[in-house]
Amino acid sequence: FVGNSTYLDDHGPPPQKVLPFPSQVVYNRVGKCGSRTVVLLLRILSEKHGFNLVTSDIHNKTRLTKNEQMELIKNISTAEQPYLFTRHVHFLNFSRFGGDQPVYINIIRDPVNRFLSNYFFRRFGDWRGEQNHMIRTPNMRQEERYLDINVCILENYPECSNPRLFYIIPYFCGQHPRCREPGEWALERAKLNVNENFLLVGILEELEDVLLLLERFLPHYFKDVLSIYKNPEHRKLGNLTVTVKKTIPSPEAIQILYQRMRYEYEFYYYVKEQFHLLKRKFGLKSHNRKPSPRPEFFIPSPLETEEPINDEEEDDEKWLEDIYKR
């Protein structure tokens, strides 16, 4: 019985209960990198494990003004915890606006494959319905909708050239205007944010291993995720999100894309190497599949060798404890 106590007047509201695991998670999902499959899983997991899944209906606004950043961060930070917020949005620095920095997760894929998936999805949608593309791109002219992918690339149409091709890096670089300019500055800032602010950045080509690590790192959100993903009923739903009418450009056109997406590939291979280091650290072995050829301007990194890594300096469980203290 509190009666007329003045405790709240003198001390303010009682402190928020601190949960014994990361209770603020942001998945700022990159477009056409398997995010709809993951969101389907998250809807099931949120009901199963009782966390607050906060999604956004805004799909086409990744760059925000300072006021929009402040408003979005405020809305996310006041969500009931534990929460997982997901939206297509470039990295937000919560601490810049006085908020607690959440745990970030994300997934990327081979940049050319991502571009091709997006190119044909905008035109023809997926298996959920033949008219799906008409809803997403109602104002696209017919000649644009049926534009041959090789013509688009070889004749340097805006959709197939920079800055449109500089797509993945800004999701990790952030909201600074220079993050949208293809170059070393944005690339290095994106790498820095991956190292300092992201718990895990996975590779779509190895999605099952991504899910295994998410279950290991964030069990209160992702426990049993792999068994749900492998369930035949869920696989049926996942197949509905596959882009249709996709064709492969000519070798000449692909080589041009490689050159235009040089920084995207430098970032992709950096993330892939870090992901493989993490997998080996926790005893996951990559499947022996034929790797996609690297563009000729890349030099193989020693980090991609299969030799065991000496991790004596840091115990696996200690590493996880440090994550949970963030």
mmCIF file of C-alpha atoms in Angstrom:
data_model
loop_
_atom_site.group_PDB
_atom_site.id
_atom_site.type_symbol
_atom_site.label_atom_id
_atom_site.label_comp_id
_atom_site.label_asym_id
_atom_site.label_seq_id
_atom_site.Cartn_x
_atom_site.Cartn_y
_atom_site.Cartn_z
ATOM 1 C CA PHE A 1 0.000 0.000 0.000
ATOM 2 C CA VAL A 2 1.668 3.187 -1.191
ATOM 3 C CA GLY A 3 -0.939 5.677 0.081
ATOM 4 C CA ASN A 4 0.154 9.258 -0.532
ATOM 5 C CA SER A 5 3.849 8.433 -0.850
ATOM 6 C CA THR A 6 5.962 11.079 -2.545
ATOM 7 C CA TYR A 7 8.552 8.523 -3.698
ATOM 8 C CA LEU A 8 7.758 9.032 -7.390
ATOM 9 C CA ASP A 9 7.864 12.807 -6.993
ATOM 10 C CA ASP A 10 11.321 12.640 -5.463
ATOM 11 C CA HIS A 11 12.845 9.804 -7.457
ATOM 12 C CA GLY A 12 10.907 9.525 -10.710
ATOM 13 C CA PRO A 13 9.503 6.246 -12.089
ATOM 14 C CA PRO A 14 11.128 2.986 -10.986
ATOM 15 C CA PRO A 15 13.984 1.835 -13.224
ATOM 16 C CA GLN A 16 13.056 -0.396 -16.150
ATOM 17 C CA LYS A 17 13.661 -4.076 -15.536
ATOM 18 C CA VAL A 18 16.888 -5.180 -17.190
ATOM 19 C CA LEU A 19 16.441 -8.451 -19.056
ATOM 20 C CA PRO A 20 19.306 -10.978 -18.880
ATOM 21 C CA PHE A 21 19.715 -11.067 -22.678
ATOM 22 C CA PRO A 22 19.767 -8.540 -25.549
ATOM 23 C CA SER A 23 16.247 -7.137 -25.449
ATOM 24 C CA GLN A 24 16.537 -4.608 -28.291
ATOM 25 C CA VAL A 25 17.301 -6.104 -31.699
ATOM 26 C CA VAL A 26 17.155 -4.335 -35.065
ATOM 27 C CA TYR A 27 17.116 -6.155 -38.398
ATOM 28 C CA ASN A 28 17.549 -3.349 -40.954
ATOM 29 C CA ARG A 29 16.995 -5.789 -43.777
ATOM 30 C CA VAL A 30 18.627 -5.321 -47.169
ATOM 31 C CA GLY A 31 16.200 -5.610 -50.083
ATOM 32 C CA LYS A 32 16.198 -8.880 -52.052
ATOM 33 C CA CYS A 33 18.491 -10.647 -49.588
ATOM 34 C CA GLY A 34 16.042 -13.226 -48.272
ATOM 35 C CA SER A 35 14.408 -10.844 -45.806
ATOM 36 C CA ARG A 36 10.837 -11.887 -46.586
ATOM 37 C CA THR A 37 11.741 -15.481 -45.778
ATOM 38 C CA VAL A 38 13.285 -14.365 -42.473
ATOM 39 C CA VAL A 39 10.283 -12.161 -41.602
ATOM 40 C CA LEU A 40 7.961 -15.142 -42.168
ATOM 41 C CA LEU A 41 10.092 -17.046 -39.656
ATOM 42 C CA LEU A 42 10.071 -14.135 -37.210
ATOM 43 C CA ARG A 43 6.276 -13.993 -37.201
ATOM 44 C CA ILE A 44 6.159 -17.640 -36.143
ATOM 45 C CA LEU A 45 8.981 -17.201 -33.623
ATOM 46 C CA SER A 46 7.460 -14.098 -32.009
ATOM 47 C CA GLU A 47 4.310 -16.057 -31.174
ATOM 48 C CA LYS A 48 6.303 -19.075 -30.025
ATOM 49 C CA HIS A 49 8.742 -17.183 -27.779
ATOM 50 C CA GLY A 50 6.710 -14.135 -26.772
ATOM 51 C CA PHE A 51 8.871 -11.295 -28.045
ATOM 52 C CA ASN A 52 7.524 -8.119 -29.607
ATOM 53 C CA LEU A 53 7.981 -8.156 -33.395
ATOM 54 C CA VAL A 54 7.794 -4.557 -34.608
ATOM 55 C CA THR A 55 7.514 -4.276 -38.392
ATOM 56 C CA SER A 56 7.112 -1.283 -40.656
ATOM 57 C CA ASP A 57 4.757 -0.758 -43.586
ATOM 58 C CA ILE A 58 7.302 1.609 -45.165
ATOM 59 C CA HIS A 59 9.311 -0.316 -47.757
ATOM 60 C CA ASN A 60 10.800 2.358 -49.993
ATOM 61 C CA LYS A 61 12.294 4.988 -47.665
ATOM 62 C CA THR A 62 15.734 3.966 -46.499
ATOM 63 C CA ARG A 63 17.265 7.459 -46.207
ATOM 64 C CA LEU A 64 15.912 9.719 -43.484
ATOM 65 C CA THR A 65 16.247 13.356 -42.506
ATOM 66 C CA LYS A 66 17.648 14.131 -39.063
ATOM 67 C CA ASN A 67 14.134 14.693 -37.676
ATOM 68 C CA GLU A 68 12.900 11.458 -39.238
ATOM 69 C CA GLN A 69 15.820 9.588 -37.681
ATOM 70 C CA MET A 70 15.042 11.055 -34.261
ATOM 71 C CA GLU A 71 11.350 10.187 -34.562
ATOM 72 C CA LEU A 72 11.985 6.624 -35.712
ATOM 73 C CA ILE A 73 14.597 5.987 -33.010
ATOM 74 C CA LYS A 74 12.196 7.353 -30.396
ATOM 75 C CA ASN A 75 9.408 5.070 -31.624
ATOM 76 C CA ILE A 76 11.679 2.016 -31.696
ATOM 77 C CA SER A 77 13.221 2.712 -28.285
ATOM 78 C CA THR A 78 9.838 2.972 -26.575
ATOM 79 C CA ALA A 79 8.585 -0.367 -27.922
ATOM 80 C CA GLU A 80 7.787 -3.049 -25.377
ATOM 81 C CA GLN A 81 10.868 -5.158 -24.670
ATOM 82 C CA PRO A 82 12.085 -7.640 -25.686
ATOM 83 C CA TYR A 83 11.511 -6.417 -29.212
ATOM 84 C CA LEU A 84 12.861 -7.101 -32.665
ATOM 85 C CA PHE A 85 12.349 -4.209 -35.085
ATOM 86 C CA THR A 86 12.608 -4.796 -38.816
ATOM 87 C CA ARG A 87 12.497 -2.421 -41.767
ATOM 88 C CA HIS A 88 14.349 -1.634 -44.997
ATOM 89 C CA VAL A 89 16.355 1.298 -43.625
ATOM 90 C CA HIS A 90 19.983 2.357 -43.685
ATOM 91 C CA PHE A 91 21.892 1.979 -40.408
ATOM 92 C CA LEU A 92 20.695 4.276 -37.606
ATOM 93 C CA ASN A 93 23.059 5.448 -34.881
ATOM 94 C CA PHE A 94 20.869 5.407 -31.757
ATOM 95 C CA SER A 95 23.635 6.715 -29.497
ATOM 96 C CA ARG A 96 23.951 9.851 -31.626
ATOM 97 C CA PHE A 97 20.483 10.845 -30.405
ATOM 98 C CA GLY A 98 20.990 9.746 -26.809
ATOM 99 C CA GLY A 99 19.401 6.304 -27.168
ATOM 100 C CA ASP A 100 20.705 2.871 -26.226
ATOM 101 C CA GLN A 101 22.341 1.221 -29.200
ATOM 102 C CA PRO A 102 20.443 -2.007 -30.015
ATOM 103 C CA VAL A 103 21.916 -5.249 -31.290
ATOM 104 C CA TYR A 104 21.915 -5.211 -35.097
ATOM 105 C CA ILE A 105 21.620 -8.257 -37.373
ATOM 106 C CA ASN A 106 21.455 -8.507 -41.153
ATOM 107 C CA ILE A 107 21.934 -10.753 -44.195
ATOM 108 C CA ILE A 108 23.494 -9.918 -47.553
ATOM 109 C CA ARG A 109 24.064 -11.827 -50.780
ATOM 110 C CA ASP A 110 26.209 -11.798 -53.909
ATOM 111 C CA PRO A 111 25.694 -8.248 -55.279
ATOM 112 C CA VAL A 112 25.027 -9.215 -58.903
ATOM 113 C CA ASN A 113 22.515 -11.869 -57.844
ATOM 114 C CA ARG A 114 20.807 -9.331 -55.585
ATOM 115 C CA PHE A 115 20.626 -6.814 -58.415
ATOM 116 C CA LEU A 116 19.167 -9.353 -60.866
ATOM 117 C CA SER A 117 16.577 -10.500 -58.342
ATOM 118 C CA ASN A 118 15.484 -6.923 -57.784
ATOM 119 C CA TYR A 119 15.485 -6.089 -61.504
ATOM 120 C CA PHE A 120 13.057 -8.867 -62.396
ATOM 121 C CA PHE A 121 11.014 -8.665 -59.198
ATOM 122 C CA ARG A 122 10.156 -5.020 -59.927
ATOM 123 C CA ARG A 123 8.908 -6.107 -63.341
ATOM 124 C CA PHE A 124 7.281 -9.482 -62.817
ATOM 125 C CA GLY A 125 6.827 -10.036 -59.077
ATOM 126 C CA ASP A 126 6.866 -13.537 -57.630
ATOM 127 C CA TRP A 127 4.758 -16.677 -57.431
ATOM 128 C CA ARG A 128 2.314 -15.100 -54.968
ATOM 129 C CA GLY A 129 0.423 -13.633 -57.884
ATOM 130 C CA GLU A 130 0.950 -12.535 -61.466
ATOM 131 C CA GLN A 131 -0.365 -9.054 -60.633
ATOM 132 C CA ASN A 132 1.997 -8.522 -57.719
ATOM 133 C CA HIS A 133 4.454 -6.549 -59.845
ATOM 134 C CA MET A 134 1.674 -4.273 -61.092
ATOM 135 C CA ILE A 135 0.959 -3.251 -57.500
ATOM 136 C CA ARG A 136 4.608 -2.524 -56.717
ATOM 137 C CA THR A 137 5.449 -0.660 -59.943
ATOM 138 C CA PRO A 138 2.118 0.642 -61.288
ATOM 139 C CA ASN A 139 3.682 3.543 -63.193
ATOM 140 C CA MET A 140 6.373 1.558 -64.996
ATOM 141 C CA ARG A 141 6.022 1.974 -68.746
ATOM 142 C CA GLN A 142 5.650 -1.179 -70.833
ATOM 143 C CA GLU A 143 8.889 -0.556 -72.750
ATOM 144 C CA GLU A 144 10.684 -0.199 -69.426
ATOM 145 C CA ARG A 145 9.040 -3.308 -67.946
ATOM 146 C CA TYR A 146 10.198 -5.464 -70.849
ATOM 147 C CA LEU A 147 13.611 -3.829 -71.234
ATOM 148 C CA ASP A 148 16.199 -6.512 -71.988
ATOM 149 C CA ILE A 149 18.664 -6.791 -69.101
ATOM 150 C CA ASN A 150 21.655 -6.792 -71.478
ATOM 151 C CA VAL A 151 20.490 -3.596 -73.148
ATOM 152 C CA CYS A 152 20.020 -1.988 -69.743
ATOM 153 C CA ILE A 153 23.590 -2.850 -68.709
ATOM 154 C CA LEU A 154 25.484 -2.410 -71.961
ATOM 155 C CA GLU A 155 23.765 0.865 -72.880
ATOM 156 C CA ASN A 156 24.228 2.227 -69.349
ATOM 157 C CA TYR A 157 20.592 2.839 -68.400
ATOM 158 C CA PRO A 158 20.293 4.567 -64.959
ATOM 159 C CA GLU A 159 18.797 1.451 -63.348
ATOM 160 C CA CYS A 160 21.852 -0.581 -64.335
ATOM 161 C CA SER A 161 24.595 1.880 -63.430
ATOM 162 C CA ASN A 162 25.861 3.789 -60.410
ATOM 163 C CA PRO A 163 24.637 5.156 -58.067
ATOM 164 C CA ARG A 164 21.697 2.711 -58.335
ATOM 165 C CA LEU A 165 24.083 -0.258 -58.137
ATOM 166 C CA PHE A 166 25.632 1.061 -54.934
ATOM 167 C CA TYR A 167 22.951 -0.528 -52.781
ATOM 168 C CA ILE A 168 24.195 -2.852 -50.022
ATOM 169 C CA ILE A 169 26.921 -0.701 -48.462
ATOM 170 C CA PRO A 170 24.619 2.207 -47.412
ATOM 171 C CA TYR A 171 22.615 -0.219 -45.224
ATOM 172 C CA PHE A 172 25.746 -0.577 -43.096
ATOM 173 C CA CYS A 173 27.406 2.802 -43.640
ATOM 174 C CA GLY A 174 24.436 4.792 -42.341
ATOM 175 C CA GLN A 175 22.522 7.998 -42.991
ATOM 176 C CA HIS A 176 25.446 10.316 -43.796
ATOM 177 C CA PRO A 177 25.145 11.723 -47.367
ATOM 178 C CA ARG A 178 28.569 10.303 -48.252
ATOM 179 C CA CYS A 179 27.248 6.821 -47.504
ATOM 180 C CA ARG A 180 25.410 6.990 -50.826
ATOM 181 C CA GLU A 181 28.530 7.863 -52.837
ATOM 182 C CA PRO A 182 30.382 4.825 -54.237
ATOM 183 C CA GLY A 183 33.883 4.995 -52.793
ATOM 184 C CA GLU A 184 36.377 4.043 -50.101
ATOM 185 C CA TRP A 185 34.889 6.328 -47.438
ATOM 186 C CA ALA A 186 31.497 4.613 -47.427
ATOM 187 C CA LEU A 187 33.092 1.171 -47.736
ATOM 188 C CA GLU A 188 35.368 1.648 -44.721
ATOM 189 C CA ARG A 189 32.611 3.157 -42.597
ATOM 190 C CA ALA A 190 30.344 0.208 -43.453
ATOM 191 C CA LYS A 191 33.073 -2.238 -42.389
ATOM 192 C CA LEU A 192 33.563 -0.341 -39.140
ATOM 193 C CA ASN A 193 29.858 -0.495 -38.334
ATOM 194 C CA VAL A 194 29.776 -4.229 -39.077
ATOM 195 C CA ASN A 195 32.581 -4.736 -36.554
ATOM 196 C CA GLU A 196 31.252 -2.406 -33.858
ATOM 197 C CA ASN A 197 27.452 -2.508 -34.095
ATOM 198 C CA PHE A 198 26.343 -5.770 -35.750
ATOM 199 C CA LEU A 199 26.115 -8.976 -33.780
ATOM 200 C CA LEU A 200 25.923 -10.965 -37.012
ATOM 201 C CA VAL A 201 25.911 -10.238 -40.730
ATOM 202 C CA GLY A 202 25.193 -13.473 -42.558
ATOM 203 C CA ILE A 203 25.389 -14.627 -46.159
ATOM 204 C CA LEU A 204 22.152 -15.647 -47.877
ATOM 205 C CA GLU A 205 23.962 -18.378 -49.818
ATOM 206 C CA GLU A 206 24.549 -20.083 -46.445
ATOM 207 C CA LEU A 207 21.205 -19.272 -44.826
ATOM 208 C CA GLU A 208 20.949 -22.428 -42.716
ATOM 209 C CA ASP A 209 24.251 -21.608 -41.043
ATOM 210 C CA VAL A 210 23.055 -18.027 -40.486
ATOM 211 C CA LEU A 211 19.974 -19.375 -38.717
ATOM 212 C CA LEU A 212 22.089 -21.754 -36.624
ATOM 213 C CA LEU A 213 24.287 -18.897 -35.412
ATOM 214 C CA LEU A 214 21.284 -16.664 -34.713
ATOM 215 C CA GLU A 215 19.819 -19.450 -32.585
ATOM 216 C CA ARG A 216 23.131 -19.714 -30.723
ATOM 217 C CA PHE A 217 23.557 -15.973 -30.150
ATOM 218 C CA LEU A 218 19.918 -14.935 -29.614
ATOM 219 C CA PRO A 219 18.054 -18.030 -28.342
ATOM 220 C CA HIS A 220 15.262 -15.962 -26.796
ATOM 221 C CA TYR A 221 14.342 -14.926 -30.335
ATOM 222 C CA PHE A 222 15.565 -17.716 -32.623
ATOM 223 C CA LYS A 223 15.307 -20.996 -30.667
ATOM 224 C CA ASP A 224 14.088 -23.778 -33.023
ATOM 225 C CA VAL A 225 14.338 -21.500 -36.070
ATOM 226 C CA LEU A 226 16.091 -24.099 -38.222
ATOM 227 C CA SER A 227 13.505 -26.804 -37.578
ATOM 228 C CA ILE A 228 10.756 -24.319 -38.504
ATOM 229 C CA TYR A 229 12.650 -23.288 -41.636
ATOM 230 C CA LYS A 230 13.033 -26.925 -42.727
ATOM 231 C CA ASN A 231 9.373 -27.731 -42.111
ATOM 232 C CA PRO A 232 7.732 -28.639 -45.463
ATOM 233 C CA GLU A 233 4.775 -26.327 -44.786
ATOM 234 C CA HIS A 234 7.066 -23.370 -44.236
ATOM 235 C CA ARG A 235 9.041 -24.256 -47.366
ATOM 236 C CA LYS A 236 5.804 -23.970 -49.375
ATOM 237 C CA LEU A 237 5.324 -20.419 -48.082
ATOM 238 C CA GLY A 238 8.956 -19.559 -48.790
ATOM 239 C CA ASN A 239 8.641 -20.730 -52.389
ATOM 240 C CA LEU A 240 5.946 -18.101 -52.959
ATOM 241 C CA THR A 241 8.545 -15.349 -52.589
ATOM 242 C CA VAL A 242 10.819 -16.556 -55.411
ATOM 243 C CA THR A 243 11.187 -13.987 -58.189
ATOM 244 C CA VAL A 244 9.838 -15.159 -61.558
ATOM 245 C CA LYS A 245 10.976 -14.732 -65.175
ATOM 246 C CA LYS A 246 14.587 -14.170 -64.155
ATOM 247 C CA THR A 247 17.185 -14.445 -66.936
ATOM 248 C CA ILE A 248 20.985 -14.349 -66.797
ATOM 249 C CA PRO A 249 22.836 -11.536 -68.582
ATOM 250 C CA SER A 250 25.636 -12.232 -71.048
ATOM 251 C CA PRO A 251 29.193 -12.736 -69.714
ATOM 252 C CA GLU A 252 30.129 -9.344 -71.115
ATOM 253 C CA ALA A 253 27.274 -7.651 -69.268
ATOM 254 C CA ILE A 254 28.100 -9.468 -66.010
ATOM 255 C CA GLN A 255 31.734 -8.374 -66.215
ATOM 256 C CA ILE A 256 30.566 -4.765 -66.616
ATOM 257 C CA LEU A 257 28.371 -5.185 -63.534
ATOM 258 C CA TYR A 258 31.354 -6.531 -61.608
ATOM 259 C CA GLN A 259 33.364 -3.437 -62.478
ATOM 260 C CA ARG A 260 30.529 -1.053 -61.584
ATOM 261 C CA MET A 261 29.932 -2.881 -58.298
ATOM 262 C CA ARG A 262 33.583 -3.060 -57.277
ATOM 263 C CA TYR A 263 32.997 -1.585 -53.809
ATOM 264 C CA GLU A 264 29.911 -3.735 -53.260
ATOM 265 C CA TYR A 265 32.037 -6.823 -53.926
ATOM 266 C CA GLU A 266 34.843 -5.677 -51.667
ATOM 267 C CA PHE A 267 32.286 -5.330 -48.887
ATOM 268 C CA TYR A 268 30.558 -8.632 -49.697
ATOM 269 C CA TYR A 269 33.798 -10.608 -49.578
ATOM 270 C CA TYR A 270 34.864 -8.855 -46.391
ATOM 271 C CA VAL A 271 31.583 -9.843 -44.696
ATOM 272 C CA LYS A 272 31.800 -13.354 -46.123
ATOM 273 C CA GLU A 273 35.292 -13.840 -44.696
ATOM 274 C CA GLN A 274 34.190 -12.572 -41.272
ATOM 275 C CA PHE A 275 31.168 -14.884 -41.405
ATOM 276 C CA HIS A 276 33.350 -17.896 -42.223
ATOM 277 C CA LEU A 277 35.698 -17.026 -39.358
ATOM 278 C CA LEU A 278 32.700 -16.958 -37.036
ATOM 279 C CA LYS A 279 31.397 -20.276 -38.352
ATOM 280 C CA ARG A 280 34.725 -21.986 -37.762
ATOM 281 C CA LYS A 281 34.931 -20.452 -34.307
ATOM 282 C CA PHE A 282 31.707 -22.245 -33.395
ATOM 283 C CA GLY A 283 32.460 -25.489 -35.222
ATOM 284 C CA LEU A 284 30.355 -25.006 -38.350
ATOM 285 C CA LYS A 285 31.958 -26.248 -41.544
ATOM 286 C CA SER A 286 31.072 -24.738 -44.899
ATOM 287 C CA HIS A 287 29.528 -27.101 -47.412
ATOM 288 C CA ASN A 288 31.848 -27.979 -50.272
ATOM 289 C CA ARG A 289 30.060 -26.169 -53.037
ATOM 290 C CA LYS A 290 31.637 -24.619 -56.080
ATOM 291 C CA PRO A 291 32.303 -20.966 -55.236
ATOM 292 C CA SER A 292 31.147 -18.261 -57.610
ATOM 293 C CA PRO A 293 34.037 -16.769 -59.588
ATOM 294 C CA ARG A 294 35.457 -13.579 -58.187
ATOM 295 C CA PRO A 295 35.834 -10.535 -60.389
ATOM 296 C CA GLU A 296 39.351 -10.350 -61.749
ATOM 297 C CA PHE A 297 40.290 -7.337 -59.617
ATOM 298 C CA PHE A 298 40.126 -9.341 -56.390
ATOM 299 C CA ILE A 299 43.109 -11.065 -54.810
ATOM 300 C CA PRO A 300 42.249 -14.161 -52.717
ATOM 301 C CA SER A 301 42.553 -13.477 -49.011
ATOM 302 C CA PRO A 302 44.335 -15.838 -46.588
ATOM 303 C CA LEU A 303 41.251 -15.579 -44.371
ATOM 304 C CA GLU A 304 39.398 -17.853 -46.796
ATOM 305 C CA THR A 305 41.728 -20.808 -46.315
ATOM 306 C CA GLU A 306 40.393 -23.874 -44.546
ATOM 307 C CA GLU A 307 43.191 -24.166 -41.980
ATOM 308 C CA PRO A 308 41.992 -24.201 -38.353
ATOM 309 C CA ILE A 309 42.114 -20.874 -36.565
ATOM 310 C CA ASN A 310 43.869 -20.471 -33.234
ATOM 311 C CA ASP A 311 41.243 -19.113 -30.837
ATOM 312 C CA GLU A 312 43.038 -19.831 -27.573
ATOM 313 C CA GLU A 313 42.952 -16.172 -26.585
ATOM 314 C CA GLU A 314 39.173 -16.078 -26.340
ATOM 315 C CA ASP A 315 36.851 -18.796 -25.151
ATOM 316 C CA ASP A 316 33.596 -19.271 -27.105
ATOM 317 C CA GLU A 317 31.333 -18.800 -24.103
ATOM 318 C CA LYS A 318 33.307 -15.755 -22.934
ATOM 319 C CA TRP A 319 32.754 -14.254 -26.383
ATOM 320 C CA LEU A 320 29.007 -14.769 -26.024
ATOM 321 C CA GLU A 321 29.024 -13.251 -22.554
ATOM 322 C CA ASP A 322 30.620 -10.119 -23.971
ATOM 323 C CA ILE A 323 27.840 -9.874 -26.559
ATOM 324 C CA TYR A 324 25.196 -10.041 -23.851
ATOM 325 C CA LYS A 325 26.882 -7.207 -21.962
ATOM 326 C CA ARG A 326 26.563 -4.792 -24.895
#
